[in-house]
PDB file of C-alpha atoms in Angstrom:
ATOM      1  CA  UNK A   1     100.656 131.161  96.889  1.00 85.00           C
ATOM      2  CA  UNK A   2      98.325 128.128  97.042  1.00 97.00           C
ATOM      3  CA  UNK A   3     100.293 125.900 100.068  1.00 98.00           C
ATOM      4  CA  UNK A   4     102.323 126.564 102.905  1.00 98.00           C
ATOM      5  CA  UNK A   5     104.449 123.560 103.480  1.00 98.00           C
ATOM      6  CA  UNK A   6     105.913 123.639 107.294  1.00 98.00           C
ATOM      7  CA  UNK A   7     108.835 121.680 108.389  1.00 98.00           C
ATOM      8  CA  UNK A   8     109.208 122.066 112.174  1.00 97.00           C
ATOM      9  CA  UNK A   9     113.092 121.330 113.603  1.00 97.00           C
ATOM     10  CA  UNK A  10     114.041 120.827 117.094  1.00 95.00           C
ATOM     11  CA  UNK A  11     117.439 118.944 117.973  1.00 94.00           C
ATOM     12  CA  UNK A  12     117.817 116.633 115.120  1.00 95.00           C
ATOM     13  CA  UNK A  13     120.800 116.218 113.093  1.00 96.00           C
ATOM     14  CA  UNK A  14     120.724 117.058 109.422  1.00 97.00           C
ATOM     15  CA  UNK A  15     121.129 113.570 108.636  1.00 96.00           C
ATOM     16  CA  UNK A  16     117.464 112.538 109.927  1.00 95.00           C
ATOM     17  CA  UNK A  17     115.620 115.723 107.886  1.00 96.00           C
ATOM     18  CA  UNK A  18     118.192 115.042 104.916  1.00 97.00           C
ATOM     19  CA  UNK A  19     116.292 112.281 103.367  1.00 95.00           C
ATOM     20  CA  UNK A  20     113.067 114.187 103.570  1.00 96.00           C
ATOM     21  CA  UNK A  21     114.503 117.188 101.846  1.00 98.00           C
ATOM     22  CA  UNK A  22     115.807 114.589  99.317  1.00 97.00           C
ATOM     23  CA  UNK A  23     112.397 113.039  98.443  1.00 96.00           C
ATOM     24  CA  UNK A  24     110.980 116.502  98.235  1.00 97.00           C
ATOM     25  CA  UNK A  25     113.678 117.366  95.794  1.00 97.00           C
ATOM     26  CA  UNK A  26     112.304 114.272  93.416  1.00 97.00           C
ATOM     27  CA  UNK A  27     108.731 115.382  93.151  1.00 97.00           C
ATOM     28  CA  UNK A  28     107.152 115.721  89.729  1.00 97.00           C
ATOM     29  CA  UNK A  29     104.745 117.623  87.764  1.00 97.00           C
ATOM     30  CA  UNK A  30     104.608 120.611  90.974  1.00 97.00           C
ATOM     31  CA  UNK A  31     104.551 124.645  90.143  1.00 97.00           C
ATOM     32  CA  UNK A  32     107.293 125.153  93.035  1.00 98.00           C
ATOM     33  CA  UNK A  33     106.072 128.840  92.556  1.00 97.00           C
ATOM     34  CA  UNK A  34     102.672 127.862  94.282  1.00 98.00           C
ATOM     35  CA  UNK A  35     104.893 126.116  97.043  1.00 98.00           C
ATOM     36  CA  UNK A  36     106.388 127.949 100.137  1.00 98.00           C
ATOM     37  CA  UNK A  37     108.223 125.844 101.764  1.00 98.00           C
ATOM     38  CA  UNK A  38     109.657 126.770 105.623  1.00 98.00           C
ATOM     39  CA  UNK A  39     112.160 124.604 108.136  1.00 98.00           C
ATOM     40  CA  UNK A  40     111.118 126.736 111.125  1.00 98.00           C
ATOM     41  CA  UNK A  41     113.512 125.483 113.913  1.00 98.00           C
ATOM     42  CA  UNK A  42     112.026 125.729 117.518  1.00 98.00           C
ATOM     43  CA  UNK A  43     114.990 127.030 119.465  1.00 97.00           C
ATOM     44  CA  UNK A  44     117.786 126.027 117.660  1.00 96.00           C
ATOM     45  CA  UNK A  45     119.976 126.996 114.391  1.00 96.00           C
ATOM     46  CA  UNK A  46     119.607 127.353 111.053  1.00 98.00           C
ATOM     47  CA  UNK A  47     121.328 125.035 108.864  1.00 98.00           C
ATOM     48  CA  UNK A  48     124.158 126.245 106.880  1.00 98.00           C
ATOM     49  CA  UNK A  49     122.403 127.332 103.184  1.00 97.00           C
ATOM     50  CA  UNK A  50     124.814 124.914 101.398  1.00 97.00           C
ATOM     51  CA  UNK A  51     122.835 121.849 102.336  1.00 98.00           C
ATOM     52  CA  UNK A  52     119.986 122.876 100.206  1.00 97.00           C
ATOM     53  CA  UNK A  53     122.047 123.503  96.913  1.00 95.00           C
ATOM     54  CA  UNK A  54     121.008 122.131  94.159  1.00 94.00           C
ATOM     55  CA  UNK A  55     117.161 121.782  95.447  1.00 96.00           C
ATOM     56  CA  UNK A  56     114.689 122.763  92.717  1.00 97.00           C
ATOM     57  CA  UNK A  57     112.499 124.979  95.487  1.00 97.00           C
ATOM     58  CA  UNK A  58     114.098 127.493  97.739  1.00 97.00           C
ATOM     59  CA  UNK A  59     113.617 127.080 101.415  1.00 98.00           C
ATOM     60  CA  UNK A  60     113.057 129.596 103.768  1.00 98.00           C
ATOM     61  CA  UNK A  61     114.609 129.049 107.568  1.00 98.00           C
ATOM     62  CA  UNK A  62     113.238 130.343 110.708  1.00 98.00           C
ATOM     63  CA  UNK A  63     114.474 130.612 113.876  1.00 98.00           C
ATOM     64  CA  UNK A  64     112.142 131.174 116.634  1.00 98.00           C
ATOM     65  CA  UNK A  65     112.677 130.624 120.436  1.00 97.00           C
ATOM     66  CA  UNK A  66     111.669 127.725 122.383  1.00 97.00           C
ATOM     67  CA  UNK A  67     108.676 126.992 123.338  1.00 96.00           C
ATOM     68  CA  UNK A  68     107.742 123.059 122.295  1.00 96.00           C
ATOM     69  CA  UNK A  69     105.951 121.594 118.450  1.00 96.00           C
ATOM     70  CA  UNK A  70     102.746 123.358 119.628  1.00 97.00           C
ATOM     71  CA  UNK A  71     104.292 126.836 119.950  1.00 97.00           C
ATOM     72  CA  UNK A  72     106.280 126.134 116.479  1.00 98.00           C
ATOM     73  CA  UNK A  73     103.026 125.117 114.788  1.00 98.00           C
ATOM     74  CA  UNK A  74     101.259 128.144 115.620  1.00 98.00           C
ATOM     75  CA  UNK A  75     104.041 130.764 114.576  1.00 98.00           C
ATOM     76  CA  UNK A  76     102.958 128.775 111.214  1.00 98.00           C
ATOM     77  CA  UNK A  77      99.264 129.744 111.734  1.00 98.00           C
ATOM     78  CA  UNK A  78     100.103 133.309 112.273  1.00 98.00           C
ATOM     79  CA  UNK A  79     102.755 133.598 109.067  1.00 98.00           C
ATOM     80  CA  UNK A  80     101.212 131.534 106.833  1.00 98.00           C
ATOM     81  CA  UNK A  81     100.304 133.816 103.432  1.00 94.00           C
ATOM     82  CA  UNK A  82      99.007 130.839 101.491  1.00 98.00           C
ATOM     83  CA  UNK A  83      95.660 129.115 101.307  1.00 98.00           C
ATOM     84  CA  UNK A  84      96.256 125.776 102.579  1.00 98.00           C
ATOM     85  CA  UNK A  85      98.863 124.661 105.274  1.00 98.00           C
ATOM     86  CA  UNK A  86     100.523 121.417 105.729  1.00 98.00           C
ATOM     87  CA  UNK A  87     102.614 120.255 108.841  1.00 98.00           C
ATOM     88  CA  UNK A  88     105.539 117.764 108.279  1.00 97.00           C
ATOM     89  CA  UNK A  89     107.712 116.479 110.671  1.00 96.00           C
ATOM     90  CA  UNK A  90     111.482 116.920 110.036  1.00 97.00           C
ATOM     91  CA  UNK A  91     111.825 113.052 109.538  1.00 95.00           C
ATOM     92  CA  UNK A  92     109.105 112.171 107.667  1.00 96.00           C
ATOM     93  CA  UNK A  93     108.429 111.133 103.944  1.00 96.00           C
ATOM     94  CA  UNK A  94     106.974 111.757 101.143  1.00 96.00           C
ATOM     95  CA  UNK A  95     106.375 108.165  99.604  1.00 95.00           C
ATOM     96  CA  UNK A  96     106.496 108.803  95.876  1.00 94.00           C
ATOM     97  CA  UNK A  97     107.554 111.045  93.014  1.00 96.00           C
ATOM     98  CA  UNK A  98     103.925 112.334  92.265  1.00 96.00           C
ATOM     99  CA  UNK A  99     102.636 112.826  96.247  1.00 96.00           C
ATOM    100  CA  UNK A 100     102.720 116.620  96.162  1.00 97.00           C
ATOM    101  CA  UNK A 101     101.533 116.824  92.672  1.00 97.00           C
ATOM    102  CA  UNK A 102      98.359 114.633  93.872  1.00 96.00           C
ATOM    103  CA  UNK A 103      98.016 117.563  96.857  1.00 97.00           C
ATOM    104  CA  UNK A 104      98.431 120.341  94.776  1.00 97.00           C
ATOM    105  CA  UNK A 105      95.811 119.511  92.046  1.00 95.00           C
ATOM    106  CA  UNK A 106      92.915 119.439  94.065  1.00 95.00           C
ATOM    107  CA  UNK A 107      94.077 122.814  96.530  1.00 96.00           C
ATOM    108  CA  UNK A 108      92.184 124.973  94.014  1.00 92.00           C
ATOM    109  CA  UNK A 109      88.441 123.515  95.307  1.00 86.00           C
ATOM    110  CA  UNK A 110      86.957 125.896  97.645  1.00 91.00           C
ATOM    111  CA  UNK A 111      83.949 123.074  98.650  1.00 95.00           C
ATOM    112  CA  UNK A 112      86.591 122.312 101.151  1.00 97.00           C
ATOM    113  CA  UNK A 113      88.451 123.405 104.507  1.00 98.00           C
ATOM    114  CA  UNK A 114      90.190 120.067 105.344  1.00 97.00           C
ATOM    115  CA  UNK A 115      91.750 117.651 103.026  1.00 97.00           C
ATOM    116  CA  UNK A 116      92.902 114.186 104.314  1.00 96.00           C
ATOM    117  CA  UNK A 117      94.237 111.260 102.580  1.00 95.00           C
ATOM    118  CA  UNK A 118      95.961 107.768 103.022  1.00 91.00           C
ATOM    119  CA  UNK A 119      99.358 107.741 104.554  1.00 90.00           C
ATOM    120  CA  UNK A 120     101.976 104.838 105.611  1.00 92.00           C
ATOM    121  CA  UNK A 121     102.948 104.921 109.092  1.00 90.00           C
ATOM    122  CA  UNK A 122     106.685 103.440 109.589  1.00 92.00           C
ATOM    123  CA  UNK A 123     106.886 102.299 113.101  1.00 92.00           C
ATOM    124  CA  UNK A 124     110.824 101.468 113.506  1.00 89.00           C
ATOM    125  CA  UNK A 125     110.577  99.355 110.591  1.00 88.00           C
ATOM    126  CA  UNK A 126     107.081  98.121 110.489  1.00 92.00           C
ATOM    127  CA  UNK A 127     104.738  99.298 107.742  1.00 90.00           C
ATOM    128  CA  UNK A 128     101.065  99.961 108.311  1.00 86.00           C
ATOM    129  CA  UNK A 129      98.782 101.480 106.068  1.00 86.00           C
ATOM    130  CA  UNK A 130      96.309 104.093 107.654  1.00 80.00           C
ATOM    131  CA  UNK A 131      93.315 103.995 104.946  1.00 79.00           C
ATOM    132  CA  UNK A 132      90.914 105.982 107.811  1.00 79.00           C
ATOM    133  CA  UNK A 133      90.516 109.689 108.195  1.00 82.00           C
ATOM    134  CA  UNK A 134      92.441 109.127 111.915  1.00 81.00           C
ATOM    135  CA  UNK A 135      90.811 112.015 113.417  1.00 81.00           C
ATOM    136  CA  UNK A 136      93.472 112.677 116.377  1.00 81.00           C
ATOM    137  CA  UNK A 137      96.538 112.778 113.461  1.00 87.00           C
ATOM    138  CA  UNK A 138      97.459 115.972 111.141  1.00 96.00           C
ATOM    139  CA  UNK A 139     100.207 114.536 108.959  1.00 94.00           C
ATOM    140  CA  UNK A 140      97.675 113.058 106.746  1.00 95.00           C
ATOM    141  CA  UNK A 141      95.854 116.185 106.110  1.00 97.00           C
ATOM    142  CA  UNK A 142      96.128 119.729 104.752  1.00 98.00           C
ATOM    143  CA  UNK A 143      93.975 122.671 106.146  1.00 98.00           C
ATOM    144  CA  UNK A 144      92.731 125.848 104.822  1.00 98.00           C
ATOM    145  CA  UNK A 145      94.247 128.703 106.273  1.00 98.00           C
ATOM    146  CA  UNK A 146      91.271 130.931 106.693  1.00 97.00           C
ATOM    147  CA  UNK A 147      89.280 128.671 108.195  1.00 97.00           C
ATOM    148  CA  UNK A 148      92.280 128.132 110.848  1.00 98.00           C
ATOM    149  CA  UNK A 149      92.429 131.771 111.421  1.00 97.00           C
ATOM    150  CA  UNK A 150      88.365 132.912 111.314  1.00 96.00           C
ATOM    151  CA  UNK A 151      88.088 130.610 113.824  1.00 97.00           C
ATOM    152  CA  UNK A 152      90.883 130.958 116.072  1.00 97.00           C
ATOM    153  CA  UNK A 153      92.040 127.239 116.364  1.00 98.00           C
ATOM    154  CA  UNK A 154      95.471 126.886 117.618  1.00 98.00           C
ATOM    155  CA  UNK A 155      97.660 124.454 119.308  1.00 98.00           C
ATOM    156  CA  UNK A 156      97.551 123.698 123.034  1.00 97.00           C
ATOM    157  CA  UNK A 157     100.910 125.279 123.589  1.00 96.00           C
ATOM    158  CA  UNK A 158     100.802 123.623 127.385  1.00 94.00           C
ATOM    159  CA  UNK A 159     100.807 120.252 125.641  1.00 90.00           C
ATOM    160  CA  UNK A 160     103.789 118.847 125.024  1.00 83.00           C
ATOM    161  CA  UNK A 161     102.131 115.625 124.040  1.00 86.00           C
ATOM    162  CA  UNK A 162      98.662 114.456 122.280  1.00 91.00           C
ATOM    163  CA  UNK A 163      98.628 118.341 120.783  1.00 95.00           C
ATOM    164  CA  UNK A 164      97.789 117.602 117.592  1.00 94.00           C
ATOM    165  CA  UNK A 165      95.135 115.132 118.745  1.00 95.00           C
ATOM    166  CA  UNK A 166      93.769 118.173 120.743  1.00 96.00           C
ATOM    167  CA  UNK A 167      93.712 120.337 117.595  1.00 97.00           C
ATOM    168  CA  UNK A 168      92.323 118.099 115.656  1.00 96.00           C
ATOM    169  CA  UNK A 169      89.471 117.667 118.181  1.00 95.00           C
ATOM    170  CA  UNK A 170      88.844 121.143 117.962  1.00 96.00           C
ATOM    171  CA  UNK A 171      88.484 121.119 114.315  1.00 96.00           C
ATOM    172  CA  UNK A 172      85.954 118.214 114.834  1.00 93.00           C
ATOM    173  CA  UNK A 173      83.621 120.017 116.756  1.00 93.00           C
ATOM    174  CA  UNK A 174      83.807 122.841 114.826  1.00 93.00           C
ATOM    175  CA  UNK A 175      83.823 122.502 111.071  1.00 96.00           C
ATOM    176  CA  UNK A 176      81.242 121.174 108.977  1.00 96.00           C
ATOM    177  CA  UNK A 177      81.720 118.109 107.579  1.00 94.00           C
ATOM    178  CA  UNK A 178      80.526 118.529 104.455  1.00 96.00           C
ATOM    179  CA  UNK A 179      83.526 120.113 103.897  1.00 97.00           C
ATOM    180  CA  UNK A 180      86.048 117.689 104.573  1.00 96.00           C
ATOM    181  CA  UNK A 181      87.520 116.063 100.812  1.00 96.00           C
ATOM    182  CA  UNK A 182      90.066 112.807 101.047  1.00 95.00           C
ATOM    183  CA  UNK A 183      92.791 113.068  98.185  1.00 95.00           C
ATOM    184  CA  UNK A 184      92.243 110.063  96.020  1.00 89.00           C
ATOM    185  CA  UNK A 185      95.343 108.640  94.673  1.00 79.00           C
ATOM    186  CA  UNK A 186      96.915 105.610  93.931  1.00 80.00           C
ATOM    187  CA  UNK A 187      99.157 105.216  96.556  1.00 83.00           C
ATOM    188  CA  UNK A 188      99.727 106.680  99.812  1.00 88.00           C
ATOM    189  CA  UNK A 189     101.030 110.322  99.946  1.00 94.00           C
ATOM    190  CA  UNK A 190     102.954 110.399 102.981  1.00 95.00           C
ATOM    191  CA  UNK A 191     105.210 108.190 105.225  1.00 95.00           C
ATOM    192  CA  UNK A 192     105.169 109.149 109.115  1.00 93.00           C
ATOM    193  CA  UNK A 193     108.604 107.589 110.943  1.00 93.00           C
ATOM    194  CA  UNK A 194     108.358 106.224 114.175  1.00 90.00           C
ATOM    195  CA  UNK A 195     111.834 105.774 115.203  1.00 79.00           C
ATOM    196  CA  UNK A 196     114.072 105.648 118.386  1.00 75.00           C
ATOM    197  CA  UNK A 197     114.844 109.846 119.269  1.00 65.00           C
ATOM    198  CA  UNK A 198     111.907 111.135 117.412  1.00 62.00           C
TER     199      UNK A 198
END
């Protein structure tokens, strides 16, 4: 299995994840047998199977207790099989048909542990486009799993806010450079919502 794709679900309604499951259903020229793709749900339910008829990719719901996004985030670390992880947020987006395809073809370098690339950042309505690595964000990147695990970087599971900016300091300090890659393509891959609730 070459990625890991992680959904993480609090107390959202399926009608803010639904349009995210929907764009993922319209991605092109993807081997959904090199995809895992995961809805863990921190605390709360699974949704009822019959939502993702129809999807071309099966998706595999977890239930784990409580314990806030950091927690969630590192049950991913630990069960991860693949090579590379990627985080989404239940209401984000990818923004076109070809995002994941642009992800997947370059997973198979090994020159890198981190991947980053452009992303769209919706804040209740207003479009900006984040062209920078953004250090302190980790929607716009995808990690290798080993180097996650060999070197024991987790989540602040204390934090309820700023954890990912705390991870991704950690990762800073630690990893060599030369082995961070940006994912060239011709548009921005992903779309991260701002909106009121989330």
């Amino acid at each position: 299995m070459l990625l890991d794709l992680f959904i993480t679900h609090w107390t959202e309604p399926w009608k803010v994840g639904k349009k995210a499951f929907e764009m993922l259903s319209l991605q092109r020229a993807v081997d959904w047998s090199q995809i895992r793709i995961t809805l863990v749900h921190d605390g709360t339910e699974a949704f009822p199977e019959k939502y993702f008829s129809g999807m071309p990719f099966k998706v595999n719901q977890v239930s784990i207790p409580h314990g806030g996004i950091a927690k969630a985030r590192n049950w991913c670390i630990d069960h991860s099989e693949s090579e590379w992880i990627k985080w989404c947020d239940f209401d984000d987006l990818f923004a076109g048909a070809l995002s994941l395809s642009q992800i997947m073809n370059v997973l198979d370098n090994n020159k890198y542990d981190l991947l980053w690339f452009e992303l769209l950042f919706d804040d209740h309505g207003k479009i900006h486009n984040r062209t920078n690595r953004d250090p302190v964000f980790i929607h716009n990147k995808v990690f290798r799993r080993n180097f996650l695990q060999k070197k024991g970087i987790r989540f602040q599971e204390n934090l309820t806010w700023c954890e990912d900016s705390a991870f991704m300091a950690v990762i800073e300090l630690d990893i060599d450079h030369l082995r961070i890659g940006k994912i060239r393509g011709t548009m921005p891959i992903y779309i991260y919502i701002v909106r009121d609730g989330s």
